Coordinates of C-alpha atoms and ligand atoms in Angstrom, one line a residue:
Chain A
X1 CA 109.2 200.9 88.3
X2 CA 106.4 203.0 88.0
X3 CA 103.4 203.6 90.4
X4 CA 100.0 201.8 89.7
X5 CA 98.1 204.0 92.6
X6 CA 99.2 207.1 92.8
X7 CA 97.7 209.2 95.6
X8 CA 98.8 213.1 95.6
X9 CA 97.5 215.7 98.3
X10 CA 94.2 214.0 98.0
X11 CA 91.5 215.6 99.5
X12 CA 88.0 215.1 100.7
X13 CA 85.2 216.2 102.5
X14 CA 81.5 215.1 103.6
X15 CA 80.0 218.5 103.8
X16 CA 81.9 220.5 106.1
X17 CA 84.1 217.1 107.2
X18 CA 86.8 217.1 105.8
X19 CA 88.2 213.7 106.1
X20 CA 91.3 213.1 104.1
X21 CA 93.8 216.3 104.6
X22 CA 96.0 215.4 102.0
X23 CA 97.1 211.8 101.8
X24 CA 100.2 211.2 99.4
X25 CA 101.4 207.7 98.7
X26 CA 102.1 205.4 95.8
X27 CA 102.1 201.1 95.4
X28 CA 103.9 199.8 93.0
X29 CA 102.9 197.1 90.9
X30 CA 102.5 193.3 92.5
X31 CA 103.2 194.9 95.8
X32 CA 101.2 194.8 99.0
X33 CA 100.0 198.0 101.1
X34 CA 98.6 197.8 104.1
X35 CA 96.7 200.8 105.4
X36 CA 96.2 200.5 109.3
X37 CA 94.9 203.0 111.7
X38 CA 92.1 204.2 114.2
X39 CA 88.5 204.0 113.5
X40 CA 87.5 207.0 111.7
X41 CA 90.9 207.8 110.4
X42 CA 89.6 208.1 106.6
X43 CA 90.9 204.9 105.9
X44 CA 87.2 203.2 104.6
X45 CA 87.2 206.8 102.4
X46 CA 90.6 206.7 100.7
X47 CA 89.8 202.8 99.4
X48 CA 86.9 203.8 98.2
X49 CA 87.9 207.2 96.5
X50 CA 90.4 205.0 94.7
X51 CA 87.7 202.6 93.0
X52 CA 85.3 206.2 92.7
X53 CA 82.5 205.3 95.2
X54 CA 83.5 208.5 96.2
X55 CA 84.5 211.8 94.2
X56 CA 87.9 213.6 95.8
X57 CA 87.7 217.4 95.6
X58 CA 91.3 218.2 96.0
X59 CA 95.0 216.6 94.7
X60 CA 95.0 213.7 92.2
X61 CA 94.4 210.1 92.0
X62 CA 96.4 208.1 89.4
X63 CA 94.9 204.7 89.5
X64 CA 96.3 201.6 86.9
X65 CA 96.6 204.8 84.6
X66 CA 92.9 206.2 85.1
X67 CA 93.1 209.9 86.2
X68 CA 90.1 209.7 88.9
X69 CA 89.6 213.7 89.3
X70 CA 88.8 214.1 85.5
X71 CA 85.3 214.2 84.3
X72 CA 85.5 212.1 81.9
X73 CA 87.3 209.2 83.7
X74 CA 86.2 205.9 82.0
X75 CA 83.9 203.9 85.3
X76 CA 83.8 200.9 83.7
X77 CA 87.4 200.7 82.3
X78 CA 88.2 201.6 85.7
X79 CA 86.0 199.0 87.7
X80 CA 87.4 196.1 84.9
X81 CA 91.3 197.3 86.3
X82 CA 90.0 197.5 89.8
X83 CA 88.6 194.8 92.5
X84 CA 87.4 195.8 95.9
X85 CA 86.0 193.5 98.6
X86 CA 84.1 194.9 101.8
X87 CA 83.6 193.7 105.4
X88 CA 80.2 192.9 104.1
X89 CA 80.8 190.3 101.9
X90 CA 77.2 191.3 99.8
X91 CA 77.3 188.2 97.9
X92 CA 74.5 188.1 95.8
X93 CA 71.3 186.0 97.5
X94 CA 69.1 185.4 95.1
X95 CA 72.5 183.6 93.0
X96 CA 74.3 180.6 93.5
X97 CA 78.1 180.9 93.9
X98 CA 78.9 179.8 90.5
X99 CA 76.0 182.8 89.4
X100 CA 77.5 185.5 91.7
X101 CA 80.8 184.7 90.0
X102 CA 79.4 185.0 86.7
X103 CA 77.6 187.5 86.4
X104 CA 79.9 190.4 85.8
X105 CA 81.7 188.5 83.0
X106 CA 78.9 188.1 81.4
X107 CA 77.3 191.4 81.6
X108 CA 80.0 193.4 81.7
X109 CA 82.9 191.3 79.4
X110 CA 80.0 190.1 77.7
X111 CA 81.2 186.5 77.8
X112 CA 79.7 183.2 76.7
X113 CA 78.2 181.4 79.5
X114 CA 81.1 178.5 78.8
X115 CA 83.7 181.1 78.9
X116 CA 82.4 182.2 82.2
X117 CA 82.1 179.2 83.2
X118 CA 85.6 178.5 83.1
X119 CA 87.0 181.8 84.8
X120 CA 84.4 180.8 87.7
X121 CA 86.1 177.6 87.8
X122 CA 89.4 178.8 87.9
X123 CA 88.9 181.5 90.5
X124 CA 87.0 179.4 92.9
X125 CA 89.5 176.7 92.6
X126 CA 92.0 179.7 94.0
X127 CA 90.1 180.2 97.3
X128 CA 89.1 176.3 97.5
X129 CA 85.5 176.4 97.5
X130 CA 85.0 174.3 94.3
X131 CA 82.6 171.7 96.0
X132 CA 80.2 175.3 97.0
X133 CA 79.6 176.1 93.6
X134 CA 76.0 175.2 93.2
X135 CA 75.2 177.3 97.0
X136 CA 73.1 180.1 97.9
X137 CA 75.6 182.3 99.8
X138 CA 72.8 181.6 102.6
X139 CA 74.3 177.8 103.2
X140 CA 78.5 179.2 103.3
X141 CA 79.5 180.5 106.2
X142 CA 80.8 184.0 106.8
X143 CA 84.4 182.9 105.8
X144 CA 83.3 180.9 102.9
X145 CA 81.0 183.8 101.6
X146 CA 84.1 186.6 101.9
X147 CA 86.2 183.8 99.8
X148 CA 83.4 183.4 97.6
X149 CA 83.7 187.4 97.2
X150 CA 87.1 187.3 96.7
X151 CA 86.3 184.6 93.6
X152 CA 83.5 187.4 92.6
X153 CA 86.3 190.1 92.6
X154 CA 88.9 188.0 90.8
X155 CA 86.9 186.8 88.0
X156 CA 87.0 190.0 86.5
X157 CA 90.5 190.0 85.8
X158 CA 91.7 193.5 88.1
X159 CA 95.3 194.8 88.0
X160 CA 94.3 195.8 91.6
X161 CA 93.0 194.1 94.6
X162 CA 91.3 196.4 97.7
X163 CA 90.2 195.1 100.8
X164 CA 88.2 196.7 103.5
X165 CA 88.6 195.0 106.6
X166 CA 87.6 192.0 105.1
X167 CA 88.1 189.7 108.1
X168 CA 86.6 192.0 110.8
X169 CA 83.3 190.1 110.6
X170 CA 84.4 186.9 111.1
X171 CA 85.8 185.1 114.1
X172 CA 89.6 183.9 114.2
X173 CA 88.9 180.6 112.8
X174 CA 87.4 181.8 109.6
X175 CA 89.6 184.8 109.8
X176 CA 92.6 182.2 109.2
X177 CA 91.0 181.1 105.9
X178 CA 90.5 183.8 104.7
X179 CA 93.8 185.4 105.3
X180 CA 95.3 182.6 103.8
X181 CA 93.7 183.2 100.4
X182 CA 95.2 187.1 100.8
X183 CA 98.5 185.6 101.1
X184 CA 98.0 183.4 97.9
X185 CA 97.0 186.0 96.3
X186 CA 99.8 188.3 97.1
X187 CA 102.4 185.0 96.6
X188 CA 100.8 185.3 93.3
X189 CA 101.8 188.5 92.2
X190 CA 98.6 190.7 92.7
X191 CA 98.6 194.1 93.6
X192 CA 97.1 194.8 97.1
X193 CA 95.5 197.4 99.0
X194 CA 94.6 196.4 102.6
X195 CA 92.7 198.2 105.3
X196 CA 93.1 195.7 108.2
X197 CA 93.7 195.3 112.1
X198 CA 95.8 191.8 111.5
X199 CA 99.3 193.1 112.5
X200 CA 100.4 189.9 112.5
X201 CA 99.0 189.5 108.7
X202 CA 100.0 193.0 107.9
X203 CA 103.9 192.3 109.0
X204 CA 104.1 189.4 107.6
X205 CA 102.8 189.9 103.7
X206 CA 103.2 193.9 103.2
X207 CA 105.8 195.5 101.4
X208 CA 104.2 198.9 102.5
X209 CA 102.8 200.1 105.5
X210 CA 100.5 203.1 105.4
X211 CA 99.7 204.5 109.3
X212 CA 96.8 206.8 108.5
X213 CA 96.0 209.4 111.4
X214 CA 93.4 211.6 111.2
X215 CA 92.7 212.3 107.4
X216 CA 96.7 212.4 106.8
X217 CA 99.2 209.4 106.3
X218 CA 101.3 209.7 109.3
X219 CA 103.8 207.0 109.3
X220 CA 104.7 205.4 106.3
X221 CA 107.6 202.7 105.3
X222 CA 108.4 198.6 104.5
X223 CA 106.9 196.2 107.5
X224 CA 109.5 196.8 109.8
X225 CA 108.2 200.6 110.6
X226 CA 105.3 198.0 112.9
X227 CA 108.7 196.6 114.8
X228 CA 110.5 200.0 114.8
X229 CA 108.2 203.1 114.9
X230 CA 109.8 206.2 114.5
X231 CA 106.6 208.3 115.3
X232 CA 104.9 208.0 119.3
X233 CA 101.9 207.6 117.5
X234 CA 102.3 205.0 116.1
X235 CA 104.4 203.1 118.5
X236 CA 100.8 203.3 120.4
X237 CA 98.6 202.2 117.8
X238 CA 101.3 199.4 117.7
X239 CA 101.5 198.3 121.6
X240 CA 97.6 199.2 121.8
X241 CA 96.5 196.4 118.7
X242 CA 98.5 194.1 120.2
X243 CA 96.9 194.3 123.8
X244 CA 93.8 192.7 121.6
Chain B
X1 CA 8.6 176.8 106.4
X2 CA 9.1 174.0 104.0
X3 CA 11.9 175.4 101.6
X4 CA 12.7 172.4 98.8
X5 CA 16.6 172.6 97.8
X6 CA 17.1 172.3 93.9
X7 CA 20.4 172.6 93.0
X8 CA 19.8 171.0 89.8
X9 CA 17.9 174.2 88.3
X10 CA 20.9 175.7 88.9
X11 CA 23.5 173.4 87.4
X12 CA 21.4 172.7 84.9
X13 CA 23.4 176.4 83.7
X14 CA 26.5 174.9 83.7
X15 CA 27.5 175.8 80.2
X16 CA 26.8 179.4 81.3
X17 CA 28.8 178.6 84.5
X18 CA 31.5 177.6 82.6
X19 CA 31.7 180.5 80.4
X20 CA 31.5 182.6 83.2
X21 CA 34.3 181.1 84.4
X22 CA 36.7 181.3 81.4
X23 CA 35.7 185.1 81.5
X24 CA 36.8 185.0 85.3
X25 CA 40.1 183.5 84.4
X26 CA 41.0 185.3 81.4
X27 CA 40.0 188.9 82.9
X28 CA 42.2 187.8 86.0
X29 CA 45.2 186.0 83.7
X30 CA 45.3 189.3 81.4
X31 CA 45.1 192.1 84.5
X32 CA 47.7 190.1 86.4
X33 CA 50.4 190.0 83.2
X34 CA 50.0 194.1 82.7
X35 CA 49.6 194.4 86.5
X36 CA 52.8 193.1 86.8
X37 CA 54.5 194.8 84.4
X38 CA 52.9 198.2 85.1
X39 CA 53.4 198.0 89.2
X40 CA 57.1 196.6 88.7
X41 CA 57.6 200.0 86.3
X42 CA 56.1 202.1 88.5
X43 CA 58.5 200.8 91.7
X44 CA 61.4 201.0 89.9
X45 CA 60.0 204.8 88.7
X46 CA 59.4 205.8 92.3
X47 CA 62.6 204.4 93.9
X48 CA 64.7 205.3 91.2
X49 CA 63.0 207.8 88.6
X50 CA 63.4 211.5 88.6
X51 CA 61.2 213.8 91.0
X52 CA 58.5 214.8 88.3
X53 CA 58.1 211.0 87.4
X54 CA 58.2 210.0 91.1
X55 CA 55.3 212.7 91.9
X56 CA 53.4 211.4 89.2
X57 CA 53.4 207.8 90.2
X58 CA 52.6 208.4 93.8
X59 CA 49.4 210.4 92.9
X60 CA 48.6 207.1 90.8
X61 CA 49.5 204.9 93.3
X62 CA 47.3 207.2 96.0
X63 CA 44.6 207.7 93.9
X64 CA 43.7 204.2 93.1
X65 CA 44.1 203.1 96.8
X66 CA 42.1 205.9 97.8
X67 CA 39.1 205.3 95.5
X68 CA 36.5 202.6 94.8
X69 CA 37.4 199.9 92.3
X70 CA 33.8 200.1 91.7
X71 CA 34.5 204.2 90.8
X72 CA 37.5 203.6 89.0
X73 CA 35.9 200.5 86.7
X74 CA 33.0 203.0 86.0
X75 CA 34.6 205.9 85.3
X76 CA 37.2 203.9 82.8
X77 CA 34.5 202.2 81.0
X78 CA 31.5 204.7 80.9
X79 CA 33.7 208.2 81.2
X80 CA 36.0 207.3 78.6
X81 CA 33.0 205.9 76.5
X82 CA 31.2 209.4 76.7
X83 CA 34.1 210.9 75.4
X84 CA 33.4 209.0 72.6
X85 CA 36.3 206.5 73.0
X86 CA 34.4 202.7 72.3
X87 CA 36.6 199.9 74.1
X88 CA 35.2 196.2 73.8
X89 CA 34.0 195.4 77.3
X90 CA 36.0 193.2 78.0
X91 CA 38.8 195.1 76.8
X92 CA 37.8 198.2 79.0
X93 CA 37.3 195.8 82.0
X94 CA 41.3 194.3 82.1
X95 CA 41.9 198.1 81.9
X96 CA 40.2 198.9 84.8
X97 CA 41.6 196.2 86.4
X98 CA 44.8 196.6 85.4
X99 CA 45.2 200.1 86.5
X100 CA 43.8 199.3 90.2
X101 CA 46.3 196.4 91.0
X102 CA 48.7 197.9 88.7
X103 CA 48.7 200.8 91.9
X104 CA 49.3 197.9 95.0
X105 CA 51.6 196.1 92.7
X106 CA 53.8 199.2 92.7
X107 CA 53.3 199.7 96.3
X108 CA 54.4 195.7 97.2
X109 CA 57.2 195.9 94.4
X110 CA 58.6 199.0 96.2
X111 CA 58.7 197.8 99.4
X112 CA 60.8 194.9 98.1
X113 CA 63.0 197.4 96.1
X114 CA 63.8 199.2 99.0
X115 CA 64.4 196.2 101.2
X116 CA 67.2 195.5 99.3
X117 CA 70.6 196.9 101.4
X118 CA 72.5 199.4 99.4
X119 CA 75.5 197.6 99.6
X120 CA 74.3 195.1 97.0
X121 CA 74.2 198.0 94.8
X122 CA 77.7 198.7 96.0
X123 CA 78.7 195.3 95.0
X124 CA 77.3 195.8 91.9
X125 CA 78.8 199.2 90.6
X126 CA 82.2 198.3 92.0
X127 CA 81.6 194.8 89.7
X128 CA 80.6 197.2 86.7
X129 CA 77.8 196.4 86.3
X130 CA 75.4 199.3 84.5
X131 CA 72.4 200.8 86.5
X132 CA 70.0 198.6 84.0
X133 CA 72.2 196.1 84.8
X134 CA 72.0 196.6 88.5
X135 CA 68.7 196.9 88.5
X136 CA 67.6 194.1 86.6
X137 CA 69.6 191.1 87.9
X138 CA 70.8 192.2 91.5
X139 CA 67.7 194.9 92.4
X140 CA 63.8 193.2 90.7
X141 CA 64.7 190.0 90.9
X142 CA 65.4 189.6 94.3
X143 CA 63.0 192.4 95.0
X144 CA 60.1 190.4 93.4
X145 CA 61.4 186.6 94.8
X146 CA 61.1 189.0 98.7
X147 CA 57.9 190.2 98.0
X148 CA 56.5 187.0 96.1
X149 CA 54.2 185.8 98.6
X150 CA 52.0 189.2 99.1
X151 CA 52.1 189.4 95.5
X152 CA 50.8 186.1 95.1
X153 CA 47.7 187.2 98.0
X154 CA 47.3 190.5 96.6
X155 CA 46.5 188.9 92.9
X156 CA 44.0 186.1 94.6
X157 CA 42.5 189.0 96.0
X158 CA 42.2 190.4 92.5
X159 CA 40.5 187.4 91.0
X160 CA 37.9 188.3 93.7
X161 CA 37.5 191.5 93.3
X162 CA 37.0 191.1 89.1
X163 CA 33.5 190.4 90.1
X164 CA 32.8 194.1 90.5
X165 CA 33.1 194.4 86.5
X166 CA 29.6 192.7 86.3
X167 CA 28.1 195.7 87.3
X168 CA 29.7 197.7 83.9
X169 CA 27.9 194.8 82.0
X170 CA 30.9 191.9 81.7
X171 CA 29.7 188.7 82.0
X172 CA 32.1 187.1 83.8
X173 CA 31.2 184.2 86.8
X174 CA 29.3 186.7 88.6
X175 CA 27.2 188.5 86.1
X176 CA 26.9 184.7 84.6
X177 CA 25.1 184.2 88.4
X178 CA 23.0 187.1 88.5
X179 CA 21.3 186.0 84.6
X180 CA 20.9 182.7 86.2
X181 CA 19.5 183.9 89.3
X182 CA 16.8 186.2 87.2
X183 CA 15.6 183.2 85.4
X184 CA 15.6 180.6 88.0
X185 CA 15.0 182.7 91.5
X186 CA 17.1 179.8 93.1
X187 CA 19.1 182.5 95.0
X188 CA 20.5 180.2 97.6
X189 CA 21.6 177.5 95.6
X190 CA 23.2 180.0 93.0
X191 CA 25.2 181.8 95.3
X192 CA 26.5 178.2 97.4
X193 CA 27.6 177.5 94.1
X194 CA 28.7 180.4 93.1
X195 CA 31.1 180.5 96.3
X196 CA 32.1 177.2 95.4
X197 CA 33.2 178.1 92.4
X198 CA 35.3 181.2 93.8
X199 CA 36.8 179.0 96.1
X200 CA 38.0 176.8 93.6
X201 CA 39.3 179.6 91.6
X202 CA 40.9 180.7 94.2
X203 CA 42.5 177.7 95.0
X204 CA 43.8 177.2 91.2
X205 CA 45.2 180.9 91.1
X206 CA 47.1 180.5 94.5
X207 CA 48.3 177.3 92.8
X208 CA 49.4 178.6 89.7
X209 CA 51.5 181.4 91.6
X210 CA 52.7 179.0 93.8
X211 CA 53.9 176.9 90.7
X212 CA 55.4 180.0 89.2
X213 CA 57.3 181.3 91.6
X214 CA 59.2 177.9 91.6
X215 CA 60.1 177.9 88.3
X216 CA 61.2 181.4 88.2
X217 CA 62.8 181.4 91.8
X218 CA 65.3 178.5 91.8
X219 CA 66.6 179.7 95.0
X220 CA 63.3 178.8 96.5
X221 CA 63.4 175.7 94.8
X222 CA 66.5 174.7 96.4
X223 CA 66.1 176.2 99.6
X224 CA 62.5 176.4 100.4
X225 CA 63.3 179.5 102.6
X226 CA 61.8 182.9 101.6
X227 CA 64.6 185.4 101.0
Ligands
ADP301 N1 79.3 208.9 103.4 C1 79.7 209.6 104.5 N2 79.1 210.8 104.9 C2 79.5 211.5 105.9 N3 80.6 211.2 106.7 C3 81.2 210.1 106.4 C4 80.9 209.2 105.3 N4 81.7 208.2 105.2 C5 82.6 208.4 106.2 N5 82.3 209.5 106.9 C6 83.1 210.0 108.0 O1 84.4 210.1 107.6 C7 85.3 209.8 108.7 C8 86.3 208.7 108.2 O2 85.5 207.5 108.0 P1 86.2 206.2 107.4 O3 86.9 206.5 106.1 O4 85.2 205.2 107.3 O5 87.3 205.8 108.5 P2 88.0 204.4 108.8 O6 87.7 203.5 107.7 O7 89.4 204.8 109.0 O8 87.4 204.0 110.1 C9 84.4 209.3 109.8 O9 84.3 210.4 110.7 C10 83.1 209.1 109.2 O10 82.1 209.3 110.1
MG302 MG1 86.6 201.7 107.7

């Protein structure tokens, strides 16, 4: 089966920072990777190199078939293939959920308002918010607005889900939700890129684990390399996220 | 002193009144339009335009704030007329006006611009949405809904200040006055009416922007919270 991310000796810097030191990895297609690590680990950065918030400077980036370090890399075929969710969920304010969920269909598919209409149904009904359709993101909680971003993400179509520590503003009980939706998701066949603390979530749906350390992927195998570390490292960053 | 009150000399002018009015609200009505459209142009220039263009709009923006509308009005209708340019009046008037709120428009409109967090924009490119795109449904709109109510003040305050085109010769409510006041030297009774009037007006514009911004902002509709 061939690779639909495809990271090779990818390197990048912020000024004289350079934060990823050559991260090699690949996810197949409809499998779940989870990316865990410390704070300030490059983690954040190699997510959003792959959707191109951010321009690499060294290696290559192979992403659903879009070459990321060419110049003339297609953005908006890219963004169509790709779907990326923050720990922020910036819903749209002035937009009601149903708008939010729209909007990008229409603008960027250029879809009839019906048409859109129906992907927004169908998307909401997959992270069970159908009776917050008509909201301001203002009247959701936290939860509901990252599900609601989720929708936002989904309606678009992408071949490839990323997640930045989506539940680390929310408190365990909305955390659970929206977790929940991940795993449907995942159940369902998407492919998933995950930054996230949840071990528990991490061991539990990913096929991949990714242990970045310091701008370089240290550790990196199925779930079980969170039960059996071979690396010290990583054994710590284990036994120290579970003291939390 | 025995002064004997006679308002009816000066409502006797109501006709006039009235057409000084109509010249009030159309001079206002037409300088808010093109203030609008010119300020919300010039923020999105300043947060988002190259440097030259940027430049160029802050020297507008400063000059206009910096200077008297009085000045400004002058120079727009007389200077350009000696250069042998010939506006109508009232043409040269919502002009004038135009280009002075046009300059605190941008100013108001910018501040809402940048009040908007960057990781809407975010949101937005990694959506694909284009920068047009971006700008027009997840950066003015919201931008404009934010800064709605000092927009709303800001154009009261121009219906106000449209009086100061009297003095280039438009006969709007004020000049309207001063005619009357000429030929009837009831200056008290003119100018309690006058101030009537102007808080009437005043009244009706704050009304009519309240009334718009409902029907353009459903959010507020709904909600009734600002932004
Ligand atoms: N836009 C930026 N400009 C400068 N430095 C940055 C920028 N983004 C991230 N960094 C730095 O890069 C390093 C890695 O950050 P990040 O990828 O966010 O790590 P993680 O997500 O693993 O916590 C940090 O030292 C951070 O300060
Ligand atoms: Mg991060």
């Amino acid at each position: 089966m061939s690779p639909i991310v495809e990271l090779k000796d990818v390197h990048k810097s912020f000024g004289s920072l350079e934060v990823l030191k050559g991260v090699t990895f690949e996810v197949n297609k409809g499998e779940v990777a989870a990316i865990i690590g410390q704070s300030g680990s490059g983690k954040s950065t190699a997510l959003r190199c792959m959707d191109r918030l951010e321009t690499i400077q060294g290696g290559s980036m192979l992403i659903c078939g879009h070459q990321l370090h060419d110049t003339d890399v297609d953005l908006k075929a890219l963004r169509r293939d790709v779907g990326i969710v923050f720990q922020s969920y910036n819903l749209f304010p002035h937009l009601t959920v149903a708008q939010n969920i729209m909007l990008a269909p229409r603008m960027v598919k250029g879809m009839k308002q019906r048409d859109a209409r129906e992907i927004a149904d169908t998307v909401i009904a997959k992270v069970g918010l159908r009776e917050k359709m008509d909201c301001y993101p203002e009247q959701l909680s936290g939860g509901q607005q990252q599900r609601v971003a989720i929708a936002r993400s989904l309606a678009m179509e992408p071949k490839l889900m990323l997640f930045d520590e989506v539940t680390s503003a929310l408190d365990p009980q909305l955390t659970g939700e929206v977790l929940r939706v991940m795993e449907q998701l995942a159940a369902d066949g998407m492919t998933m890129i995950l930054v996230t603390h949840e071990m528990a979530f991490a061991r539990k749906v990913a096929d991949r684990v990714i242990y970045m350390r310091d701008g370089k992927v240290h550790e990196m195998g199925s779930s079980d390399i969170l039960r059996t570390p071979a690396t010290p490292e990583l054994a710590a960053f284990v036994s120290e996220s579970a003291e939390h | 002193m025995i002064y004997n009150f006679d308002f009816g000399a000066v409502l006797a002018y109501w006709p006039l009144l009235l057409e000084g009015v109509w010249t009030t609200l159309r001079l206002t009505l037409f300088s808010t339009v093109f203030g609008i459209l010119v300020g919300a142009f010039c923020a999105v220039v300043r947060t988002g335009g190259p440097a030259w263009a940027r430049w160029i709009v802050s020297l507008y923006v400063e000059f206009i704030r910096n200077t008297p509308l009085l000045v400004q009005s002058y120079f727009l209708i007389f200077g350009i007329a000696s250069m042998g340019i010939r506006l109508p009046i009232l043409l040269g008037a919502v002009i004038a006006l135009t280009v002075n709120i046009g300059a605190y428009t941008t100013e108001i409109v910018r501040a809402g611009i940048e009040s908007i967090h960057r990781g809407q924009l975010e949101a937005a490119t990694c959506l694909g949405l284009s920068s047009t795109q971006t700008y027009l449904h997840v950066i003015i709109r919201p931008a404009l809904e934010r800064v709605y109510p000092a927009l709303s003040s800001q154009y009261v305050l121009l219906m106000l200040a449209s009086s100061i085109v009297s003095s280039v010769g438009v006969e709007e409510l004020f000049g309207i006055s001063n005619r009357i006041q000429s030929e009837t030297y009831r200056n008290f009774e003119i100018f309690v009416v006058l101030g009537v009037i102007y808080l009437l007006l005043a009244v009706l514009v704050r009304s009519g922007f309240a009334l718009l911004g409902l029907a353009i902002f459903p959010r507020r509709r709904t909600l009734g919270t600002p932004l």
